[in-house]
PDB file of C-alpha atoms in Angstrom:
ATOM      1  CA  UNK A   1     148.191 132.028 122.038  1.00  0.00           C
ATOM      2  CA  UNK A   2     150.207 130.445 119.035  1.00  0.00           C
ATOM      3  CA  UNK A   3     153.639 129.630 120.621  1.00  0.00           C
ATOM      4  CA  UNK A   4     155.755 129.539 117.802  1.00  0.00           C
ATOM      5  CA  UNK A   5     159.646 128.552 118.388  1.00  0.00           C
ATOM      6  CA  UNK A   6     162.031 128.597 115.007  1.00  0.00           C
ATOM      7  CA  UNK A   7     165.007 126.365 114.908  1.00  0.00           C
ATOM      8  CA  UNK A   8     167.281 127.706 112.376  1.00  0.00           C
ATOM      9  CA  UNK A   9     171.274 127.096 111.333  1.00  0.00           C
ATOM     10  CA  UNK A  10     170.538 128.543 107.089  1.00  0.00           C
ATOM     11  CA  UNK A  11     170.319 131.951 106.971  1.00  0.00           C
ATOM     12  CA  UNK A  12     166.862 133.123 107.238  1.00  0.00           C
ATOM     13  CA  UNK A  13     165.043 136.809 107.470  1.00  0.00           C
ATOM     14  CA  UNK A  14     163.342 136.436 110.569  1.00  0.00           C
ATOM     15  CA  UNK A  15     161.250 139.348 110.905  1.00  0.00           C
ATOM     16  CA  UNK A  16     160.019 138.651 107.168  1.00  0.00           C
ATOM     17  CA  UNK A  17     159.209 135.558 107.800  1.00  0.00           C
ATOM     18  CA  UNK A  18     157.432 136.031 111.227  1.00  0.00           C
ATOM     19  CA  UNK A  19     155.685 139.039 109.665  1.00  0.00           C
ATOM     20  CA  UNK A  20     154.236 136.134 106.535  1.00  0.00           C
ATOM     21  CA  UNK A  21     153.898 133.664 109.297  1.00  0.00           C
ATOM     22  CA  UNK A  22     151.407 135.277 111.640  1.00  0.00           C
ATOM     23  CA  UNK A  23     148.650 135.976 108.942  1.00  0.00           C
ATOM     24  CA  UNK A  24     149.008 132.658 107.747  1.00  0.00           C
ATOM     25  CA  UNK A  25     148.259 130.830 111.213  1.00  0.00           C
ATOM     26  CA  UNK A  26     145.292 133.582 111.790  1.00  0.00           C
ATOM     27  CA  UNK A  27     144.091 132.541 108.412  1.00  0.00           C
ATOM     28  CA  UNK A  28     144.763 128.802 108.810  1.00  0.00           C
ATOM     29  CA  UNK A  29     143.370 127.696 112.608  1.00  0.00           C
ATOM     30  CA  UNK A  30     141.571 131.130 113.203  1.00  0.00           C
ATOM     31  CA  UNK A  31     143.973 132.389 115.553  1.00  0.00           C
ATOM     32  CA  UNK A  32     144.513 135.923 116.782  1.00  0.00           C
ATOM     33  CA  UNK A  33     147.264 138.197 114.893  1.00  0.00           C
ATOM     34  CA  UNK A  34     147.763 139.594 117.731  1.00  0.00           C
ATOM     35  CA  UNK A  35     148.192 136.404 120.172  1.00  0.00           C
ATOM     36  CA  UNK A  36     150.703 134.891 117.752  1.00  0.00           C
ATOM     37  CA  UNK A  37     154.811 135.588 119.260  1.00  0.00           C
ATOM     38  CA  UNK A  38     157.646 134.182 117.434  1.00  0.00           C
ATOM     39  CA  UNK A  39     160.688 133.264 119.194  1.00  0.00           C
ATOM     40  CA  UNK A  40     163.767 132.203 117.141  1.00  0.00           C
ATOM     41  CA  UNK A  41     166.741 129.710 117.782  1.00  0.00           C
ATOM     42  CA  UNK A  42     170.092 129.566 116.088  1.00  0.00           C
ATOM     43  CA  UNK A  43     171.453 125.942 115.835  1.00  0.00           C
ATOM     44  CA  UNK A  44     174.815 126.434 115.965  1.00  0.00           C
ATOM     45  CA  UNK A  45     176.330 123.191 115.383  1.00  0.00           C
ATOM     46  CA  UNK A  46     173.949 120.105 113.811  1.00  0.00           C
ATOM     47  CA  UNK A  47     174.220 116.681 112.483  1.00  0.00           C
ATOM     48  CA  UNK A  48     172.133 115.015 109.765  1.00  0.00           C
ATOM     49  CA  UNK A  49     172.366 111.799 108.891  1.00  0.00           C
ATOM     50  CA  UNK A  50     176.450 110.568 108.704  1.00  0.00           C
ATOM     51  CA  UNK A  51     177.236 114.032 109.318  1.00  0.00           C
ATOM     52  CA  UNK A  52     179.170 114.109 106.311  1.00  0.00           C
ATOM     53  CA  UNK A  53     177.892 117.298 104.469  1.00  0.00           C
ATOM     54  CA  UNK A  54     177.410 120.642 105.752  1.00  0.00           C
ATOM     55  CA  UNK A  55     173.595 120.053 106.389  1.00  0.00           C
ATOM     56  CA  UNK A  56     171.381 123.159 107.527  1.00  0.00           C
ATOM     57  CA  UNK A  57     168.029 123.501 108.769  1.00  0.00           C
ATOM     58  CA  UNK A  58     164.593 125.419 109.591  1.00  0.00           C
ATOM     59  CA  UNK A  59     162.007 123.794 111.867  1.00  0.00           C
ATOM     60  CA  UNK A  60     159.145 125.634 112.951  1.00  0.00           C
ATOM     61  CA  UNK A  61     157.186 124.277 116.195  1.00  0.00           C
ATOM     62  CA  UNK A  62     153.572 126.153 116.253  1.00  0.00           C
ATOM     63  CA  UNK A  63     151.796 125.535 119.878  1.00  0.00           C
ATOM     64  CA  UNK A  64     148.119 126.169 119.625  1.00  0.00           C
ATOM     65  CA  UNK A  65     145.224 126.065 122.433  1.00  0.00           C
ATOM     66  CA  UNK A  66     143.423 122.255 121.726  1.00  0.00           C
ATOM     67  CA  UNK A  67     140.686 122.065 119.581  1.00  0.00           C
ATOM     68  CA  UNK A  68     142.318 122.232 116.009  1.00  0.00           C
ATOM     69  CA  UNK A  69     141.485 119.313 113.965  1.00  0.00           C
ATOM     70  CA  UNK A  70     144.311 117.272 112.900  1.00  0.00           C
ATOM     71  CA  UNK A  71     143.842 118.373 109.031  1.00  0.00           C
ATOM     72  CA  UNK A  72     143.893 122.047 109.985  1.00  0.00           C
ATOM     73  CA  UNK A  73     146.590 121.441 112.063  1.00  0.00           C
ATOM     74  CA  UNK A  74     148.431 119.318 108.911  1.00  0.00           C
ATOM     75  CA  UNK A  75     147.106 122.058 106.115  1.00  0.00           C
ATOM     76  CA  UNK A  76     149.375 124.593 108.658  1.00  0.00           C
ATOM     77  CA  UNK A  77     152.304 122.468 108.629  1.00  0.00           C
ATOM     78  CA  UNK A  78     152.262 122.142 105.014  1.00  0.00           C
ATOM     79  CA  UNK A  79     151.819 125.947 104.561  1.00  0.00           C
ATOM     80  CA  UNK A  80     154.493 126.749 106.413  1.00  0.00           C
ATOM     81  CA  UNK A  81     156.915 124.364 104.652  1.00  0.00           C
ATOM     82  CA  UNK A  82     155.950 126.067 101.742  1.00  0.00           C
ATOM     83  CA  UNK A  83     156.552 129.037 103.114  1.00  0.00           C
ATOM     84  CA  UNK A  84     160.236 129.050 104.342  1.00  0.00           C
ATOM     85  CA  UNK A  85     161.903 129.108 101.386  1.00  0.00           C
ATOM     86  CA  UNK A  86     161.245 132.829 100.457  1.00  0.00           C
ATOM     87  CA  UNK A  87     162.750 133.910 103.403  1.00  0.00           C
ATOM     88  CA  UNK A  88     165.943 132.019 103.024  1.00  0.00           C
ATOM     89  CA  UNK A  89     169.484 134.066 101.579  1.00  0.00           C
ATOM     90  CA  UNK A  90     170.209 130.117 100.492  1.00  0.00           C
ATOM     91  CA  UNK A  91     167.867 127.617  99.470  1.00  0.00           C
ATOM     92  CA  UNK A  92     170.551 125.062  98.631  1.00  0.00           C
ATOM     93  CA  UNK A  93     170.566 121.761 101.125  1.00  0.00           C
ATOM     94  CA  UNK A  94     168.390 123.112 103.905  1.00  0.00           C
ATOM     95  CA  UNK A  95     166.085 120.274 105.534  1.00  0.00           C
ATOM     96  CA  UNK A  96     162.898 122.579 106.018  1.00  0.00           C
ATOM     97  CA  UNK A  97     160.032 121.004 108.505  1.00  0.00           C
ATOM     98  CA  UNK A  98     157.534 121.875 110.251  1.00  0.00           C
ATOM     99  CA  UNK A  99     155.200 120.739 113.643  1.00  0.00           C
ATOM    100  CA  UNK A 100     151.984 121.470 115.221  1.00  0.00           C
ATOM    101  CA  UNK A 101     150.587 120.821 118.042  1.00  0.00           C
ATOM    102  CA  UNK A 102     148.525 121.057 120.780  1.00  0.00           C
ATOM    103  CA  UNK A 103     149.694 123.315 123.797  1.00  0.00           C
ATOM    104  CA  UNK A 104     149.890 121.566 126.894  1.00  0.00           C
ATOM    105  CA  UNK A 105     146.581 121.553 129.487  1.00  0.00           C
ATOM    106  CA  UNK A 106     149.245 123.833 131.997  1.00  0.00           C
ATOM    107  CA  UNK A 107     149.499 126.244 129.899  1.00  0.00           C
ATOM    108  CA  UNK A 108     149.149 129.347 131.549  1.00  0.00           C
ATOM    109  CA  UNK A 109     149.889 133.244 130.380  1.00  0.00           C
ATOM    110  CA  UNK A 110     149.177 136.721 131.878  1.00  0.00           C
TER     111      UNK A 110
END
């Protein structure tokens, strides 16, 4: 059930981090380990601010079924910011953030 959709354009180990990730949302909002899928998005062009530096970033959207309370779901978010920059070959200048959220009432899966 956690939907989990990186935005990247700094070089990141994926699998590493998806392999950290999932036991930390199981841990966090009591989630299933195995109900947790990462799916991963290369940015490749971005603009921060003026757009004059070469800016890079890692945001991490996590989906989860309602009924999280907003501190769990704000304990995750920090956790995960916390937990990005191991993963990354370069730490230097990378805008690191994080959501979560409730999945929409549609939501549907087989």
């Amino acid at each position: 059930m956690p939907q989990i959709v990186v935005d990247y354009s700094a070089p990141l180990d994926r699998r590493g981090f998806a392999r950290a990730l999932h036991p930390l949302v199981v841990e966090t909002v009591d989630a299933g380990l195995d109900a947790c899928k990462t799916r991963f998005r290369e940015v490749e062009e971005l603009v921060v601010g003026d757009g004059g530096t070469h800016d890079v970033i890692v945001h991490v959207e996590i989906a989860l079924l309602a009924g999280r309370t907003e501190e769990a779901k704000a304990r995750l978010a920090r956790a995960v910011v916390e937990l990005v920059p191991a993963y990354l070959k370069e730490r230097e200048g990378v805008h690191i953030s994080a959501e979560v959220r409730d999945l929409d009432p549609s939501y549907a899966k087989r």
